[in-house]
Amino acid sequence: MKKLLIASMASLVLAGCGSDSNDQTTGKVSLGMSDAPVDGLKKVCVAFDDITVHHSGGSETSWTTNTFAADESSASCIPAGLSIPEDENGNPSFMVINLLEYQGEKSLQVLSDEVLLSGNYTQMRLSVLTNGTYSNGTPYSHVVTDTDAVEGIRVPSGELKLDGFTVEADATQAYTIEFDLRKSMVLSANAYQLKPRGVRVVENTSVAAIDGSVDPSLCSNDISNAFVYVYPLTNAGEYGDLGSEKEPLASASVDPATGMYTIGYLPFDTYDLNLVCNGNEDDPELAGDTLILEQTLMDQILGTDGLTVNF
């Protein structure tokens, strides 16, 4: 059984104010994408051609590349000298994003001010291209490993089925699809698989970011494999490893050169923060690792501007 050394812990509150809905029939929605880092990969290129949302009343709305901000596709995901294929109307056949370019508080807006029926939406589905390659053989959706190997991405059924959300009438809301790739991107049977686990749909006005720095002495002066784990207080002081019932809500790597870290798009709430000195050993698919805690509690209130925490 592996042991993950957690050197210190902070408790904090993310707080903000909500908004009221009314009885109008439509609202406007914008949608972006962001990411938390993953181990061992230089690129995570996700190609998608359709986003569908399901209203609780039974209707569905879909957007394709003629609506996406397709000209914002990540150039780093397109092989040199090639381009994204076009459909019969001259639109890009898909949009591709290198999620590792949008970590922490960074995000890429994919949809802007789209009109939707107000009310509750029970599901969002992202259609990911897992078949098809550029003319040089590079898969449309792929990863590039630390050893420069290029591997395709598998997605069960070709869709990521994500959380629901609410559209308030006569208002404009902005949401972000937050990918926690340490949870959702797994290496299974020699193939990289992207799962909906760890992918959250969050409303931008109800989230905040945490950033700070880590004293290397807390990890015996070696923070090359250090991560900050964020736990909800509903865990009741139980800090499980990735894959366990008490796993962290989110995590972020610590920059080994500066000791800095950033965790973005956390819903307003109260959390415990833990520094994990050897987080690289935490297998997201394997529960049961023993976490050794040395706790230093701090209570802080976080508003919409975020909070800086130093360990």
XYZ file of C-alpha atoms in Angstrom:
311
model
C 0.000 0.000 0.000
C 1.437 3.364 -0.981
C 1.688 6.166 1.537
C 1.063 9.716 0.414
C 2.685 12.316 2.623
C 0.402 15.282 3.276
C 2.422 17.979 4.978
C -0.096 20.639 5.963
C -3.733 21.596 5.712
C -5.778 24.789 5.591
C -9.517 25.226 6.011
C -11.269 27.999 4.135
C -14.601 29.296 2.913
C -15.521 30.343 -0.620
C -18.512 32.645 -0.333
C -20.610 34.717 -2.687
C -24.112 35.842 -3.486
C -26.597 34.226 -5.839
C -29.268 35.677 -8.084
C -33.021 35.349 -8.390
C -34.926 33.981 -11.357
C -38.145 35.344 -12.819
C -40.967 34.103 -15.004
C -39.666 35.071 -18.436
C -39.209 32.345 -20.999
C -35.616 32.641 -22.227
C -32.133 33.525 -21.055
C -28.684 33.748 -22.614
C -25.819 31.345 -21.939
C -22.086 31.487 -22.646
C -19.851 28.448 -22.219
C -16.106 28.111 -21.753
C -13.640 25.316 -20.996
C -10.827 25.098 -18.456
C -8.558 22.427 -16.999
C -6.658 21.223 -13.984
C -3.302 19.582 -14.842
C -2.575 15.912 -15.398
C 0.611 13.906 -14.815
C 2.924 12.809 -17.609
C 1.339 14.621 -20.565
C 2.459 17.620 -22.621
C -0.780 18.031 -24.560
C -4.378 16.917 -24.183
C -6.152 17.759 -27.442
C -9.914 17.194 -27.328
C -11.762 17.542 -30.662
C -15.539 17.973 -30.474
C -18.244 18.720 -33.019
C -21.461 19.016 -31.015
C -22.716 20.199 -27.618
C -26.264 19.173 -26.659
C -28.290 20.224 -23.612
C -31.482 18.556 -22.366
C -34.243 20.653 -20.750
C -36.230 19.122 -17.892
C -39.354 19.709 -20.017
C -38.031 17.261 -22.615
C -36.672 19.549 -25.345
C -33.052 19.511 -26.527
C -30.803 22.172 -28.050
C -27.573 21.453 -29.934
C -24.713 23.617 -31.144
C -22.210 22.660 -33.816
C -19.124 24.215 -35.360
C -21.084 26.943 -37.159
C -21.819 28.315 -33.656
C -18.585 27.470 -31.810
C -15.711 29.929 -31.656
C -13.991 27.465 -33.992
C -11.307 29.943 -35.052
C -10.037 29.688 -31.460
C -8.996 26.047 -31.898
C -5.555 25.337 -30.435
C -2.900 25.608 -33.125
C -0.687 23.323 -31.043
C -3.146 20.460 -31.688
C -3.059 20.789 -35.492
C -0.054 19.190 -37.246
C 2.281 21.652 -38.967
C 1.213 22.437 -42.520
C -2.261 20.914 -42.058
C -5.658 22.317 -41.120
C -8.950 21.152 -39.652
C -11.089 19.552 -42.394
C -14.134 21.545 -43.492
C -17.707 20.413 -44.045
C -19.688 20.992 -47.234
C -20.599 24.521 -46.084
C -16.998 25.520 -45.489
C -17.235 25.308 -41.678
C -14.543 23.501 -39.684
C -15.680 19.918 -39.087
C -14.781 20.217 -35.415
C -13.132 22.415 -32.810
C -10.049 21.155 -30.977
C -8.681 22.487 -27.695
C -5.413 21.707 -25.942
C -6.777 21.669 -22.401
C -3.322 22.077 -20.897
C -3.217 25.612 -22.328
C -6.148 26.609 -20.100
C -5.179 25.663 -16.555
C -6.058 27.307 -13.256
C -8.075 30.480 -13.822
C -7.594 30.409 -17.611
C -10.446 29.348 -19.871
C -11.472 29.451 -23.526
C -14.955 30.668 -24.410
C -16.621 28.298 -26.854
C -20.187 29.678 -26.983
C -21.326 33.284 -26.511
C -24.796 34.609 -25.593
C -26.774 31.650 -26.920
C -30.539 31.973 -26.282
C -32.090 29.075 -24.360
C -35.447 28.323 -22.809
C -35.259 29.237 -19.133
C -35.431 26.541 -16.466
C -33.465 23.494 -15.418
C -31.292 21.503 -17.793
C -30.669 17.987 -16.581
C -27.669 17.156 -18.753
C -25.026 18.519 -21.088
C -23.416 16.184 -23.629
C -20.122 16.877 -25.377
C -19.578 14.867 -28.575
C -15.855 14.011 -28.739
C -14.236 12.768 -31.951
C -12.464 9.513 -31.154
C -12.218 8.374 -34.794
C -10.560 10.166 -37.654
C -7.022 11.398 -38.230
C -5.210 14.187 -40.029
C -3.477 13.218 -43.272
C -0.227 12.549 -41.393
C -1.959 10.030 -39.111
C -2.322 12.215 -36.006
C -5.685 11.467 -34.329
C -8.024 14.445 -34.094
C -8.354 13.839 -30.335
C -4.976 12.889 -28.890
C -2.440 13.290 -26.129
C 1.293 13.909 -26.336
C 3.239 12.258 -23.535
C 6.366 13.509 -21.785
C 8.329 11.215 -24.102
C 6.699 12.868 -27.184
C 4.597 9.808 -28.021
C 1.262 10.655 -29.679
C -1.697 8.543 -28.572
C -5.393 8.684 -29.454
C -8.081 9.335 -26.857
C -10.983 6.967 -26.194
C -14.349 8.203 -24.883
C -17.072 5.700 -23.936
C -19.916 6.019 -26.496
C -18.145 9.057 -27.986
C -19.900 11.443 -25.581
C -19.097 13.035 -22.253
C -22.360 13.225 -20.314
C -21.963 16.114 -17.890
C -23.877 17.858 -15.105
C -27.035 19.863 -15.548
C -27.377 23.602 -15.044
C -30.010 26.325 -14.757
C -30.903 29.120 -17.147
C -32.470 32.132 -15.444
C -35.095 34.004 -17.425
C -34.244 37.389 -18.934
C -30.621 37.116 -17.767
C -27.204 36.213 -19.124
C -25.180 33.459 -17.456
C -21.686 32.182 -18.127
C -20.705 28.580 -17.418
C -17.390 26.752 -17.656
C -16.720 23.070 -18.244
C -13.895 22.392 -15.794
C -11.816 19.307 -16.628
C -9.926 17.816 -13.683
C -7.737 15.653 -15.880
C -6.093 13.863 -12.961
C -9.493 12.231 -12.423
C -10.967 12.121 -15.910
C -7.948 11.172 -18.055
C -6.773 7.649 -17.273
C -4.390 5.190 -18.914
C -6.207 1.889 -19.233
C -5.144 -1.167 -21.255
C -2.430 0.869 -22.981
C -4.924 3.502 -24.144
C -5.812 6.955 -22.812
C -9.464 7.228 -21.888
C -11.380 10.434 -21.119
C -14.224 9.921 -18.653
C -16.900 12.307 -17.331
C -15.637 11.661 -13.803
C -13.950 14.834 -12.588
C -15.539 17.050 -15.266
C -17.777 19.733 -13.737
C -20.106 22.377 -15.173
C -19.814 25.493 -12.980
C -21.424 28.925 -13.113
C -18.758 31.616 -13.366
C -20.402 34.019 -10.906
C -20.523 31.306 -8.227
C -16.898 30.194 -8.326
C -13.551 31.564 -7.233
C -9.880 30.656 -7.383
C -7.282 29.880 -4.752
C -3.606 30.472 -5.286
C -0.594 30.506 -3.051
C 2.889 29.189 -2.441
C 4.427 26.204 -0.705
C 7.480 26.271 1.555
C 9.733 23.502 0.177
C 10.821 22.593 3.706
C 7.385 21.035 4.236
C 8.335 18.367 1.694
C 11.942 17.881 2.832
C 12.994 20.557 0.320
C 11.653 18.558 -2.630
C 8.382 19.785 -4.151
C 8.944 18.291 -7.604
C 5.977 15.952 -7.069
C 3.897 18.131 -4.743
C 0.175 18.795 -5.227
C -2.446 20.766 -3.336
C -5.650 18.782 -2.724
C -9.007 20.475 -2.059
C -11.542 18.602 0.079
C -15.165 19.575 0.839
C -16.058 19.748 4.525
C -18.684 17.083 3.862
C -15.732 14.684 4.022
C -15.823 15.348 7.776
C -12.046 15.390 8.099
C -11.488 12.240 6.048
C -8.906 12.916 3.330
C -8.950 10.084 0.853
C -6.775 9.524 -2.165
C -7.925 9.908 -5.757
C -10.458 7.223 -6.619
C -11.718 6.779 -3.060
C -15.129 7.718 -1.660
C -13.502 10.637 0.179
C -11.364 11.831 -2.708
C -10.523 15.516 -3.214
C -12.880 17.698 -5.208
C -9.937 19.176 -7.125
C -6.154 19.254 -7.120
C -3.340 21.336 -8.582
C 0.352 20.750 -9.044
C 2.949 22.881 -7.273
C 5.496 24.566 -9.529
C 8.809 23.005 -8.457
C 10.753 26.167 -9.353
C 8.563 28.775 -7.630
C 6.429 26.787 -5.173
C 3.314 28.454 -6.599
C -0.038 26.778 -7.305
C -3.458 27.883 -8.599
C -6.814 26.136 -8.285
C -9.580 27.685 -10.378
C -13.341 27.350 -10.751
C -14.160 26.140 -7.238
C -17.813 26.654 -6.236
C -18.297 28.927 -3.228
C -18.120 26.659 -0.185
C -15.956 25.696 2.775
C -12.940 23.495 1.988
C -9.890 21.874 3.516
C -6.596 22.281 1.679
C -3.854 19.689 1.958
C -0.326 19.662 0.596
C 0.576 16.231 -0.824
C 4.340 15.915 -1.221
C 4.328 12.831 -3.464
C 1.057 13.239 -5.323
C 2.602 11.662 -8.426
C 2.178 8.282 -6.700
C -1.590 8.729 -6.283
C -3.244 6.479 -8.871
C -6.645 8.003 -9.795
C -8.003 4.529 -10.597
C -6.808 2.882 -7.368
C -8.431 3.653 -4.026
C -7.018 2.755 -0.630
C -3.773 4.722 -0.371
C -2.882 5.748 3.162
C -2.632 9.512 3.707
C -0.356 10.691 6.508
C -1.533 14.091 7.785
C 0.232 16.842 9.655
C -2.523 19.393 10.067
C -2.208 23.161 10.473
C -5.692 24.670 10.454
C -6.520 28.151 9.190
C -9.996 29.652 8.793
C -10.414 32.145 5.949
C -13.347 33.677 4.107
C -13.103 33.885 0.333
C -15.204 36.303 -1.706
C -15.404 36.677 -5.460
C -11.818 37.963 -5.756
C -10.267 34.762 -4.478
C -7.887 33.957 -1.669
C -4.170 33.493 -1.435
C -3.038 30.750 0.934
C 0.593 30.160 1.884
C 1.690 26.878 3.426
